[in-house]
Coordinates of C-alpha atoms in Angstrom, one line a residue:
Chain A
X126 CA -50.9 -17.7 125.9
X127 CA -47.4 -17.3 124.3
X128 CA -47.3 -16.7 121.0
X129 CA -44.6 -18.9 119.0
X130 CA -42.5 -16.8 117.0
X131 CA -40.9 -18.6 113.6
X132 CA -37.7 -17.3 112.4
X133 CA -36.7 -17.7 108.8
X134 CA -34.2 -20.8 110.6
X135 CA -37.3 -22.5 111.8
X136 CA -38.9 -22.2 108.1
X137 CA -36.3 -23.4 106.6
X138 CA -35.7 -26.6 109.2
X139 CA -39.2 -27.2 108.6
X140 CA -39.4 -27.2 105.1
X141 CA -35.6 -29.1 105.1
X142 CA -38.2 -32.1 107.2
X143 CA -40.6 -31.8 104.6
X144 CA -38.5 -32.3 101.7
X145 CA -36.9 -35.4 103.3
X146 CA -40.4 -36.9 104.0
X147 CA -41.0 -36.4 100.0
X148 CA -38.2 -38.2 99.6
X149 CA -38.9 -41.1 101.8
X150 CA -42.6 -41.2 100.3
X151 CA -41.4 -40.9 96.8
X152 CA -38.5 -44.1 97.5
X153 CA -41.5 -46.3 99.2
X154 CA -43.2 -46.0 96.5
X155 CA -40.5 -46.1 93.4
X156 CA -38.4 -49.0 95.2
X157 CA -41.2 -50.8 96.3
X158 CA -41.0 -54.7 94.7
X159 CA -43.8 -56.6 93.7
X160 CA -44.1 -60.4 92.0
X161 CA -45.8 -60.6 89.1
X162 CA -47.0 -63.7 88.3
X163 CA -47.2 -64.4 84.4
X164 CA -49.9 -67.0 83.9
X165 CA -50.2 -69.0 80.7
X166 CA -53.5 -71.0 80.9
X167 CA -56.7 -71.0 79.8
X168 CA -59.6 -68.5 81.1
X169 CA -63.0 -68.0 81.3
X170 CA -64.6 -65.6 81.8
X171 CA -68.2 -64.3 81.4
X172 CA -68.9 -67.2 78.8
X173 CA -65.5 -66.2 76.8
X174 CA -62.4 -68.8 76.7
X175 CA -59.2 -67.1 76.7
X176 CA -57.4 -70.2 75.0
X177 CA -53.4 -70.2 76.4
X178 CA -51.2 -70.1 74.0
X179 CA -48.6 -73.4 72.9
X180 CA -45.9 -70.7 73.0
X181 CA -45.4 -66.9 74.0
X182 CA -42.4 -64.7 75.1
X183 CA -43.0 -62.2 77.7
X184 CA -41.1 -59.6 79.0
X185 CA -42.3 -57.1 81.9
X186 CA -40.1 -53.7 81.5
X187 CA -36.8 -54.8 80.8
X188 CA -35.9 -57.7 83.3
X189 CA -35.6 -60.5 81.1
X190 CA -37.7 -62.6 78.1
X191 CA -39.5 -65.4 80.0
X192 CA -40.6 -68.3 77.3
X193 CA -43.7 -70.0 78.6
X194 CA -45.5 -73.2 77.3
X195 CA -49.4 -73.6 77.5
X196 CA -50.3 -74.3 81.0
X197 CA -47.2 -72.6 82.6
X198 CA -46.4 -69.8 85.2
X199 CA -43.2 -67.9 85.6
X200 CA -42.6 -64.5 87.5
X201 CA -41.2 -61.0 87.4
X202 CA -39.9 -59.2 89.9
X203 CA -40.5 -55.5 89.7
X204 CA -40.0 -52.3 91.2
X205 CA -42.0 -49.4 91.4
X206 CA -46.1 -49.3 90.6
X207 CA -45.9 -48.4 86.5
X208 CA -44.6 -51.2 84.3
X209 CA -44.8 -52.4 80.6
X210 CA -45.6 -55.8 79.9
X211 CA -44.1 -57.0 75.6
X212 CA -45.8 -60.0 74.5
X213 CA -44.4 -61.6 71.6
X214 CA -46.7 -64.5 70.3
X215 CA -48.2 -66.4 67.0
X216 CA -51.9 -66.6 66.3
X217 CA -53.4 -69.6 63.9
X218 CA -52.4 -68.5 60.8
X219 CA -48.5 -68.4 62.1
X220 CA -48.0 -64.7 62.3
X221 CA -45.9 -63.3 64.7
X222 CA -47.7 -60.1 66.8
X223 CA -45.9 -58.3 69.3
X224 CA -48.7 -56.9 72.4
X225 CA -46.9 -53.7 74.4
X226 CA -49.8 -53.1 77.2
X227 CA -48.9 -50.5 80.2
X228 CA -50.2 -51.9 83.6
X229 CA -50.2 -50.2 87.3
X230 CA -49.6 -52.2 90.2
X231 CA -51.7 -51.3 93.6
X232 CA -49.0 -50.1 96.2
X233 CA -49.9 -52.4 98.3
X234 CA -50.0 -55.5 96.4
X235 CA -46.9 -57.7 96.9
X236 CA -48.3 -59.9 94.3
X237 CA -50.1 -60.0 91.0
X238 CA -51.7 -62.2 88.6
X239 CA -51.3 -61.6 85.1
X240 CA -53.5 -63.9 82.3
X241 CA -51.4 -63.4 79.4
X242 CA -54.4 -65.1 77.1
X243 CA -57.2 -63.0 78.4
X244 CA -54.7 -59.4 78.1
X245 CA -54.2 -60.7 74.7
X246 CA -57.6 -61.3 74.1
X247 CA -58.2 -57.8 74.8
X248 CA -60.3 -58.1 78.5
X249 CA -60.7 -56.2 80.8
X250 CA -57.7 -55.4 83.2
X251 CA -59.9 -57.0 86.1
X252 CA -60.1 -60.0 84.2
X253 CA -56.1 -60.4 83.2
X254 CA -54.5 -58.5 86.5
X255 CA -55.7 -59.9 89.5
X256 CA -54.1 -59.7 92.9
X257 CA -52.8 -63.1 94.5
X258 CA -52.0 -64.1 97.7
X259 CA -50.0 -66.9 98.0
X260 CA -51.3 -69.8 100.2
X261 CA -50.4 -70.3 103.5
X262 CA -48.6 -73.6 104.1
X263 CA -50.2 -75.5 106.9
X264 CA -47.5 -77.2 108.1
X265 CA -45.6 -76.5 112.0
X266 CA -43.5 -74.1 111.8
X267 CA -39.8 -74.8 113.1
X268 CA -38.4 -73.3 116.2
X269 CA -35.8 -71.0 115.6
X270 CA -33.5 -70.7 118.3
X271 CA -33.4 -67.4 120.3
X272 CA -30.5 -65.2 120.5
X273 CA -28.5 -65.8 123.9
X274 CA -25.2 -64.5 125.3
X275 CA -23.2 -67.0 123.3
X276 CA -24.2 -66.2 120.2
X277 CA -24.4 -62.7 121.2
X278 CA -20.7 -63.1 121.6
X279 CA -20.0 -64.4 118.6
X280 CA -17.7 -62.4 116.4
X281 CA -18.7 -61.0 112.6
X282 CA -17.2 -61.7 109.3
X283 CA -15.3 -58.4 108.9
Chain B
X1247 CA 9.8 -20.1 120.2
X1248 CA 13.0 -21.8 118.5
X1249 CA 12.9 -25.5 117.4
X1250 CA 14.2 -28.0 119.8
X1251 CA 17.9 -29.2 118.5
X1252 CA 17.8 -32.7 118.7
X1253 CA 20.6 -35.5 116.9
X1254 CA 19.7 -37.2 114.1
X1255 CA 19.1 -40.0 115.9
X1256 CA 16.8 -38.5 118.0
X1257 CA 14.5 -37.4 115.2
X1258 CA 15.0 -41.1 113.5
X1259 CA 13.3 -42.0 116.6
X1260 CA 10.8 -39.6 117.3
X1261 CA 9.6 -40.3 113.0
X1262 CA 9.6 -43.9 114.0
X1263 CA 7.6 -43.7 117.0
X1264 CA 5.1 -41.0 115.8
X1265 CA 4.4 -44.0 113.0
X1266 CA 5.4 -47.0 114.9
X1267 CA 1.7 -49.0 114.6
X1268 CA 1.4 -48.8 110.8
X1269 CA 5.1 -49.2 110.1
X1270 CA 4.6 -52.5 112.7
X1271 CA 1.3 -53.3 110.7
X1272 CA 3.7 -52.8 107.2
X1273 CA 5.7 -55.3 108.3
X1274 CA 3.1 -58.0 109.3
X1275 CA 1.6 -57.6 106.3
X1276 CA 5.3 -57.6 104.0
X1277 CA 6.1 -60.9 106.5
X1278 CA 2.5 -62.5 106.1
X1279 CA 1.8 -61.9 102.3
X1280 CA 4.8 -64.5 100.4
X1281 CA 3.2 -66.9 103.5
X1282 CA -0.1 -67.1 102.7
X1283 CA 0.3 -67.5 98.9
X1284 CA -2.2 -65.3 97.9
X1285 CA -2.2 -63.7 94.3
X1286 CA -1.5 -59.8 93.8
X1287 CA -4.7 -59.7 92.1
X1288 CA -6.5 -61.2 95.0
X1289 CA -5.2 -59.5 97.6
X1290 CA -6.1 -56.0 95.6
X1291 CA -9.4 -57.3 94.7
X1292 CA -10.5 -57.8 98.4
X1293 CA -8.9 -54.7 99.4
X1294 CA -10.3 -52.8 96.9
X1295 CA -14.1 -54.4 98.6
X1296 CA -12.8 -53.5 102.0
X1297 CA -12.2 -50.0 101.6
X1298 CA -15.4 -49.4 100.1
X1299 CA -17.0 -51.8 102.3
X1300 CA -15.6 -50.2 105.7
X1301 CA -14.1 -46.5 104.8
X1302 CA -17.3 -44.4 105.3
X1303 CA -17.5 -45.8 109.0
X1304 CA -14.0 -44.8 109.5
X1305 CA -14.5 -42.1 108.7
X1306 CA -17.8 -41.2 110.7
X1307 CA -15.2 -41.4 113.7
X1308 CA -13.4 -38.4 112.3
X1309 CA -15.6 -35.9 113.7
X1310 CA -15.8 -36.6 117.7
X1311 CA -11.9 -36.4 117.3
X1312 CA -11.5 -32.9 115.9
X1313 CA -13.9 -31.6 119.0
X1314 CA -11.6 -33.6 121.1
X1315 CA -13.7 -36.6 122.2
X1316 CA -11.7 -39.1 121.5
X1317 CA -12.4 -42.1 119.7
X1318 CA -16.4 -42.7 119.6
X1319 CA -17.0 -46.3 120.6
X1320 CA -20.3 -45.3 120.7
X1321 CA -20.7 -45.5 117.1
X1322 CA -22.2 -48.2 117.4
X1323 CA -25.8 -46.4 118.3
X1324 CA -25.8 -45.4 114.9
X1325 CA -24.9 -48.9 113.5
X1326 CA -28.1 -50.2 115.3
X1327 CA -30.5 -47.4 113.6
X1328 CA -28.9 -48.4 110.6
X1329 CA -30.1 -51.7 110.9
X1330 CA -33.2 -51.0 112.4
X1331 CA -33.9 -48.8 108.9
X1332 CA -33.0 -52.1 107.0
X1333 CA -35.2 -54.1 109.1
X1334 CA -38.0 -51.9 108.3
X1335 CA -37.0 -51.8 104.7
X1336 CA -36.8 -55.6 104.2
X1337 CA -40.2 -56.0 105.7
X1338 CA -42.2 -53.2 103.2
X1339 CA -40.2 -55.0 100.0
X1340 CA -38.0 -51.8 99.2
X1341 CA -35.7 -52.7 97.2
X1342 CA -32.6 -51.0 95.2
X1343 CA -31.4 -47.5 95.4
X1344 CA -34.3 -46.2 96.6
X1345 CA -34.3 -48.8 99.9
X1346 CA -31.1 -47.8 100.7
X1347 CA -31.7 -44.1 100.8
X1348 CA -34.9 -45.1 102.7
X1349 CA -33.0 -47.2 105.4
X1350 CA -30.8 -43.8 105.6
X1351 CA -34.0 -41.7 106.0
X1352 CA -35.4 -43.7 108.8
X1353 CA -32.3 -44.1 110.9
X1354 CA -31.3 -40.6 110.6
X1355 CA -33.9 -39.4 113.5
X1356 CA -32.8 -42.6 115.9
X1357 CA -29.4 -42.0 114.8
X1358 CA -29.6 -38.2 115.5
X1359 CA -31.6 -38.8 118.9
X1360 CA -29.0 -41.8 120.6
X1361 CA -26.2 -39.0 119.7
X1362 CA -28.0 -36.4 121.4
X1363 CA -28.3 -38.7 124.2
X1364 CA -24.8 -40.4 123.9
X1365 CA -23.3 -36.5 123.4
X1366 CA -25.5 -35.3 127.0
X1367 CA -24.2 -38.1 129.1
X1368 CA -20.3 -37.6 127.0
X1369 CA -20.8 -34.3 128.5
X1370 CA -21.3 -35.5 132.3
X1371 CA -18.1 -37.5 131.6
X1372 CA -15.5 -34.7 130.0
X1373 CA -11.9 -36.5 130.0
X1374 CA -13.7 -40.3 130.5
X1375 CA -15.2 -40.0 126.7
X1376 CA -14.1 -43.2 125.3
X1377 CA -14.6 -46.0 128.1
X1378 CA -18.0 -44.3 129.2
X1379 CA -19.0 -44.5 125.1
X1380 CA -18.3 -48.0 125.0
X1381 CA -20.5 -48.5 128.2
X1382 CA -23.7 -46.5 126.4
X1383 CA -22.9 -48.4 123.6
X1384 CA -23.8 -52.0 125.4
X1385 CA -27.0 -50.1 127.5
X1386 CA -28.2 -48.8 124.0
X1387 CA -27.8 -52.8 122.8
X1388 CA -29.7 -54.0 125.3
X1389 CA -32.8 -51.7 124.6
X1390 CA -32.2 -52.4 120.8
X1391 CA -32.6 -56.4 121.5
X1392 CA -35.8 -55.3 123.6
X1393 CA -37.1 -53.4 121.0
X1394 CA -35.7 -55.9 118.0
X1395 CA -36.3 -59.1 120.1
X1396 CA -39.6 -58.4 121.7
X1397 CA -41.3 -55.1 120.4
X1398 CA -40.8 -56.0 116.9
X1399 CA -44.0 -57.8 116.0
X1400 CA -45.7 -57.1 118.7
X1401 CA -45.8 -53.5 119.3
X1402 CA -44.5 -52.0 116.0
X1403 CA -46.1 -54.4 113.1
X1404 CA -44.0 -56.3 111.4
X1405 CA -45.8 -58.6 108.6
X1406 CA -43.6 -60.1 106.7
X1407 CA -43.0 -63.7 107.9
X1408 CA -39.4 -64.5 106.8
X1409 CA -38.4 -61.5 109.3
X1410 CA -40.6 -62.6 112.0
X1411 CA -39.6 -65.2 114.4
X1412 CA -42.2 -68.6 114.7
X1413 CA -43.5 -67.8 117.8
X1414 CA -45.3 -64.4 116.4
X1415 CA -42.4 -61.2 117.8
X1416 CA -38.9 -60.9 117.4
X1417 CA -36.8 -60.6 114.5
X1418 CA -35.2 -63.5 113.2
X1419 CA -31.5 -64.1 113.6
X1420 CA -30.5 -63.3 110.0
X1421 CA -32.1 -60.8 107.9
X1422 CA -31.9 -61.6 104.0
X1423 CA -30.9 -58.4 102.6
X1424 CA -31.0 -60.1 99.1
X1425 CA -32.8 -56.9 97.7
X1426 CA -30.6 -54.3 98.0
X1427 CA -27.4 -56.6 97.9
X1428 CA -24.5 -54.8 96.1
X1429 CA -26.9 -52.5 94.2
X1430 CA -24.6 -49.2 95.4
X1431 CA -21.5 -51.3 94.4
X1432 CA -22.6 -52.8 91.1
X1433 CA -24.1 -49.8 90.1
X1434 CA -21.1 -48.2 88.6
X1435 CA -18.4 -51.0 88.9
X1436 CA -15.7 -51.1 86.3
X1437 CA -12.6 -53.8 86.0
X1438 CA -9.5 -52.3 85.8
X1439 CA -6.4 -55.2 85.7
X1440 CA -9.2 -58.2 86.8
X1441 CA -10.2 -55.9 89.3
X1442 CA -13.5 -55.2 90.2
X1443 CA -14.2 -51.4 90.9
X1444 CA -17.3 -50.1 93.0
X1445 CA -17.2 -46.8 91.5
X1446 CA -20.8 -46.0 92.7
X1447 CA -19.9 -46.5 96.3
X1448 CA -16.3 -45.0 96.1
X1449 CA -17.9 -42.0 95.1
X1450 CA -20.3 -41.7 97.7
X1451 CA -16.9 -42.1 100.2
X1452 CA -15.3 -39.5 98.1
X1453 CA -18.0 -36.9 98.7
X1454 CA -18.1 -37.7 102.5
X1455 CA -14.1 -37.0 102.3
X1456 CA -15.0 -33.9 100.8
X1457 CA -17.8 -33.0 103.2
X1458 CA -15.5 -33.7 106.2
X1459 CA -12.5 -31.3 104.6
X1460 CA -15.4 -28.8 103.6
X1461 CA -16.9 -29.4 107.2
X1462 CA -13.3 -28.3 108.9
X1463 CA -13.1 -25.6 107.1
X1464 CA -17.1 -23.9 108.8
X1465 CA -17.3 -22.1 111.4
X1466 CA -19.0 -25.1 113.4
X1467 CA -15.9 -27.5 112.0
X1468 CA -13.2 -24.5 113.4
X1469 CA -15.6 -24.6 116.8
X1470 CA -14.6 -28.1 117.3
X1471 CA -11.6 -27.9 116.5
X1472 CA -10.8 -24.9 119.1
X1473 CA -12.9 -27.3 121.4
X1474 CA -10.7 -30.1 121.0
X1475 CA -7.4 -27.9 121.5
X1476 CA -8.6 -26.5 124.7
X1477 CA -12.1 -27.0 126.4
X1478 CA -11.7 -23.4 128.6
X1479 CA -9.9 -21.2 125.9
X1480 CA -12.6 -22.0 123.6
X1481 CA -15.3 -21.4 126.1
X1482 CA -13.4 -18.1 127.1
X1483 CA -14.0 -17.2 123.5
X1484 CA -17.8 -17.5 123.5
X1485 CA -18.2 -21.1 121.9
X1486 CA -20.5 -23.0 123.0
X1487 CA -18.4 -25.7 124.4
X1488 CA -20.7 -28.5 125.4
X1489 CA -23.2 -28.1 122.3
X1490 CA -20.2 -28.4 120.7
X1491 CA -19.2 -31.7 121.5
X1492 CA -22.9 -32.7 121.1
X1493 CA -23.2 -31.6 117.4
X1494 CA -20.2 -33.5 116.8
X1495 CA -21.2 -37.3 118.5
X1496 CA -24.8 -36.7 116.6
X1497 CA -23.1 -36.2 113.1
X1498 CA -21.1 -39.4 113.8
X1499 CA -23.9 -41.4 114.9
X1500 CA -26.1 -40.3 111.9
X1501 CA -22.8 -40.8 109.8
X1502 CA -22.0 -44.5 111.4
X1503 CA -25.9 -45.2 110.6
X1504 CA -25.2 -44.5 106.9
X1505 CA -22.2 -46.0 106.9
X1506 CA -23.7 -49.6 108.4
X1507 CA -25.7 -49.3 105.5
X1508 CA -23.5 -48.7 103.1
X1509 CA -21.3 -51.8 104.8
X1510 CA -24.3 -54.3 105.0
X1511 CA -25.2 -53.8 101.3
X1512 CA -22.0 -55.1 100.9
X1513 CA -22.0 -58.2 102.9
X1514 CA -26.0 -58.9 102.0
X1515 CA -27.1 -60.2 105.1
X1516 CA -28.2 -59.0 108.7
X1517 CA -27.6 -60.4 111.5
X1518 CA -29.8 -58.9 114.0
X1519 CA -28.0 -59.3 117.0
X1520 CA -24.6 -59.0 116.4
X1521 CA -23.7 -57.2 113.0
X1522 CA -23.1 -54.2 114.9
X1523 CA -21.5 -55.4 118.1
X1524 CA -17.6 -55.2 117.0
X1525 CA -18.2 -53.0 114.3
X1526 CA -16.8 -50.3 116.7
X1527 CA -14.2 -51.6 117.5
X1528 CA -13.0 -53.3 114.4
X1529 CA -13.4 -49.4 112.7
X1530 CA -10.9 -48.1 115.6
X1531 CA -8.5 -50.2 115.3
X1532 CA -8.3 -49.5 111.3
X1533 CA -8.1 -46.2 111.9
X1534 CA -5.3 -46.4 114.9
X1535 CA -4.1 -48.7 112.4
X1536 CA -3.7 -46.2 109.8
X1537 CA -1.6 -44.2 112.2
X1538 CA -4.3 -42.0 113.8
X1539 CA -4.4 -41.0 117.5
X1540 CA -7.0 -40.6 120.1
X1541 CA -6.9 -36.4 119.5
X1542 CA -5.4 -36.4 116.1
X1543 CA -6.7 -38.1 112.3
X1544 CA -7.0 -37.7 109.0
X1545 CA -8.6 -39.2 106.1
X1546 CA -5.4 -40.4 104.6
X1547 CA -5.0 -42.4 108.2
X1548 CA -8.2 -44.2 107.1
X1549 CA -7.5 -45.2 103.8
X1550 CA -3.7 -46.5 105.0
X1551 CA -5.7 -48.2 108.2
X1552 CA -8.3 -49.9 105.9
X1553 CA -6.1 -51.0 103.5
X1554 CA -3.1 -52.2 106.0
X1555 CA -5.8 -53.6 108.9
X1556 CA -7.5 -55.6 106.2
X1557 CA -4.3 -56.9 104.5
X1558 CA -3.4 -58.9 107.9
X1559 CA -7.3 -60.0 108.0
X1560 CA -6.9 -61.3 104.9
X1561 CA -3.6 -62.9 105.2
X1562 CA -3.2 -63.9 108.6
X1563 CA -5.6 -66.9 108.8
X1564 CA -3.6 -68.6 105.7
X1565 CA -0.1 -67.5 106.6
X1566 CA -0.9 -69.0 110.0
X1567 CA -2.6 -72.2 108.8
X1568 CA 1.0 -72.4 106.0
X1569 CA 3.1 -71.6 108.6
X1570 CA 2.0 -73.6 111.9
X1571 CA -0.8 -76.1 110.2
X1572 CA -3.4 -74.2 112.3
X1573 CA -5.5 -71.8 110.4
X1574 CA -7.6 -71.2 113.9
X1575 CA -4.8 -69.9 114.9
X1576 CA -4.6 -67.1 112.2
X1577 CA -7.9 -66.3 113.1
X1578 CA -7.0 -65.9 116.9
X1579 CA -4.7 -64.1 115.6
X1580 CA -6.2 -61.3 114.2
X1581 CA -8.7 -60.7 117.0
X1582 CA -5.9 -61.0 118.9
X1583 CA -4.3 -58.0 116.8
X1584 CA -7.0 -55.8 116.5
X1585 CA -7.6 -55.3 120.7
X1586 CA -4.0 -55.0 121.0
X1587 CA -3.8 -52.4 118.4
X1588 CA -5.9 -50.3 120.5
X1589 CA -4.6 -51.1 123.4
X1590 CA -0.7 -50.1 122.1
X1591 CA -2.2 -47.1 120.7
X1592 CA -4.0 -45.9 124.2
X1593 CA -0.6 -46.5 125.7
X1594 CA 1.5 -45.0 123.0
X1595 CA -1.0 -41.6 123.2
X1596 CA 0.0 -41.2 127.0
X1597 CA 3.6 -41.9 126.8
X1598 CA 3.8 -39.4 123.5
X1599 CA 1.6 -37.0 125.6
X1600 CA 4.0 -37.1 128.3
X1601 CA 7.3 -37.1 126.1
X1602 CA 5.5 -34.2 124.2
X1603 CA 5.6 -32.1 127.8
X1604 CA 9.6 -33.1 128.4
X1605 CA 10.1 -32.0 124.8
X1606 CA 8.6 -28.5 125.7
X1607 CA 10.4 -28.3 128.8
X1608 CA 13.7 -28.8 127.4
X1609 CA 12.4 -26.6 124.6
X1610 CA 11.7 -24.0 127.5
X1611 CA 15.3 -24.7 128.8
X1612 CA 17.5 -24.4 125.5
X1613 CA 15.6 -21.1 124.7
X1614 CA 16.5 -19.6 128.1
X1615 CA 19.9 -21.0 128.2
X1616 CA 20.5 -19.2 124.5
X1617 CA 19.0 -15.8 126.4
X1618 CA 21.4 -16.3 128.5
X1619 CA 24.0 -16.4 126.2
X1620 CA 23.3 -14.2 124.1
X1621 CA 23.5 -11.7 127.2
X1622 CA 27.1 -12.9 128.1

């Protein structure tokens, strides 16, 4: 058999193809978007009640303050699995706490469910981040019409 | 050998016709401006988007011409890796910087391997280089609406279902490119006068200028360059002639592939089967534009062709609508414009090529005829 001989060119094309492969891995993985889904309602869980709250400001890393009312939902849209969640609220005796909490997001999660009662209340991260999937509408869906010559033909803004 | 004596006017005239299409394209746009109305402001606000928009697939067509190829209509195969890379991108929910450079990443091997192929078959064609590039160019579009229109979905997954067509395969028409829209141009951009500056991606253009001066300046760069003077002299002196000329269509595939990239995070939006049909040809024409030749450019050509091309684009469908009443016809117009462009610049290439060869013969002439006398 013939024995494959690897100049120092071959080394360093190889380790050039590595390189770029770390870089693709590493950009999935940094640019990759997810929804997070900030949820302001009641839980239970266990026996425990998470009570919502009538006010709290969230913001997740540094996209924005989101002011939600008991009951309400809002999202996020991140980038990238590690993110920091700052919730500002009041508790009975009308002082004002401010929650930082560090949270991961699965890779392949597009989105997330985040109880901001029961991550106050100090549960466990399987009880305040869960995954969601959002539900499937069951209606027809429209026909799109197919690409043909014409349209092939057509000409693009330039 | 002496310099040719020539009358004034016959140097007026040979300046004139060496930069007849952008001094034509000067005037159009001096004739068409006060016409259409437009601000100052505006008109250097959307030039300012266009050159950063279009330059860096300009300027991807710089390279086939130093090795003597011509003008690469094929560029066009690296447009479609470029969107295939942003298909892929847009269905995995990559999003910014770093989906951009991943787009880049995934085209560069279909990029790199439809130039080899484009480069081989170049090769089988020496002299027929452009028209036989624009052919591969429409049999590479066909396999990319197989693979796009039928393979996508099917064979190679594709899960998310705002890309997917209803009936399970195919990419839809339009792509939302909403997550990485603008983020190269906005990521630096400064106003300067009203003016909105993409810093970011006038930078990246600037160090592609800079790679393509550098590039000249190698030993593979000089190898192209001998390969585009003469294809026998430089095989006589032990270049490698043909993997010359394929090293040189690969780089400005994988360069177009960027470049479509860098372009379509401008505009923001796909569309999958025809975003990359004229791109082509719109890019040579603003580069023959910016008074460029099929055997000789620069990057200044590229700049003046952006900026002069795009003036008229901008101008013509108002000055024509404020002029006649019709702005279709403005439109028509600058189609109209931008095939004849090429077509004036095939024709002025031959007859300069052939005025070229009477100038050396009379060249040939005078310095005899001065032998002569100079032995009387």
């Amino acid at each position: 058999m013939k024995k494959i001989h690897f100049t120092r060119r071959n080394y360093v094309q190889l380790a050039s193809v590595a390189v770029i492969l770390l870089i693709a891995v590493l950009m999935f993985i940094v640019g990759r978007q997810h929804t997070v889904l900030l949820d302001n309602k009641t839980v239970e869980h266990e026996g425990k009640t998470y009570t919502a709250f009538s006010i709290v400001t969230v913001e997740v890393d540094r996209e924005g303050e989101l002011e939600l009312a008991a009951r309400d939902r809002d999202k996020a849209e991140v980038m990238g699995q590690r993110h920091k969640i700052t919730v500002v609220y009041t508790d009975r005796s009308f002082e004002e706490h401010t929650l930082v909490k560090k949270f991961k997001v699965p890779i392949g999660q597009d989105m997330v469910l985040l109880s901001i009662p029961a991550l106050v209340g100090e549960a466990d991260e399987s009880v305040w981040l869960q995954p969601f999937f959002p539900p499937t509408a069951a209606v027809a869906p429209q026909a799109e019409v197919l690409p043909t010559e014409d349209v092939l033909a057509v000409d693009i803004t330039f | 050998m002496s310099e040719l004596r020539e009358t004034r006017k016959e140097k007026i005239l040979s300046i004139l016709e060496k930069n007849s299409v952008p001094i034509l394209f000067t005037v159009f746009c001096a004739l068409g401006i006060p016409l259409s109305g437009y601000s100052y402001g505006y008109l250097g606000q959307e030039i300012v988007v266009r050159i950063a928009r279009n330059s860096f697939l300009i300027i991807a067509l710089l390279v086939p011409i130093m090795a003597g190829m011509g003008l690469n209509f094929g560029m066009t195969l690296g447009a479609m890796a470029g969107q295939i890379g942003l298909i892929f991108i847009a269905d995995w929910g990559i999003v910014g910087i770093p989906g951009m450079i991943l787009a880049m990443i995934i085209s560069t091997p279909i990029s790199a391997f439809l130039g080899w192929l484009c480069g081989k078959i170049l090769n089988m064609a020496k002299g027929r280089e452009m028209v036989t590039s624009y052919i591969i160019g429409f049999f590479i579009n066909g396999v990319y609406q197989l693979i796009v229109l039928y393979g996508m979905g099917s064979v190679i997954p594709i899960k998310n279902p705002a890309l997917v067509l209803p009936r399970g395969y195919g990419i839809r028409n339009t792509v939302n490119l909403i997550s990485i829209r603008k983020v190269l141009d906005n990521l630096l951009a400064i106003k300067i006068f009203g003016i909105s500056i993409p810093v970011a991606t006038l930078l990246v253009i600037a160090a592609l200028c800079f790679f393509i001066i550098w590039f000249r300046k190698t030993k593979l760069g000089q190898d192209m360059r001998a390969v585009g003077q003469d294809l026998e002299v430089a095989r006589a002196a032990g270049i490698k002639v043909e993997h010359t000329r394929i090293v040189s269509v690969v780089l400005s595939t994988i360069l177009a592939g960027y470049g479509m990239i860098v372009y379509l995070q401008n505009i923001g939006t796909l569309n999958t089967y025809n975003s990359h049909m004229q791109i082509g040809m719109f890019s040579i024409a603003a580069l023959l534009v910016g008074g460029a030749t099929v055997n000789r450019a620069s990057i200044g050509n590229v700049f003046l062709g952006v900026s002069l091309f795009h003036l008229m684009f901008i101008v013509s469908p108002t000055a024509g609508k404020n002029l006649i009443g019709e702005a279709q016809l403005g439109e028509y117009f600058r189609v109209f414009v931008s095939y004849g462009v090429i077509t004036i610049a095939l024709v002025l290439y031959e007859v300069r090529k052939r005025r070229d060869l009477t100038r050396a013969g009379r060249l040939l002439a005078q310095d005899q005829a001065d032998e002569v006398e100079a032995k009387q």
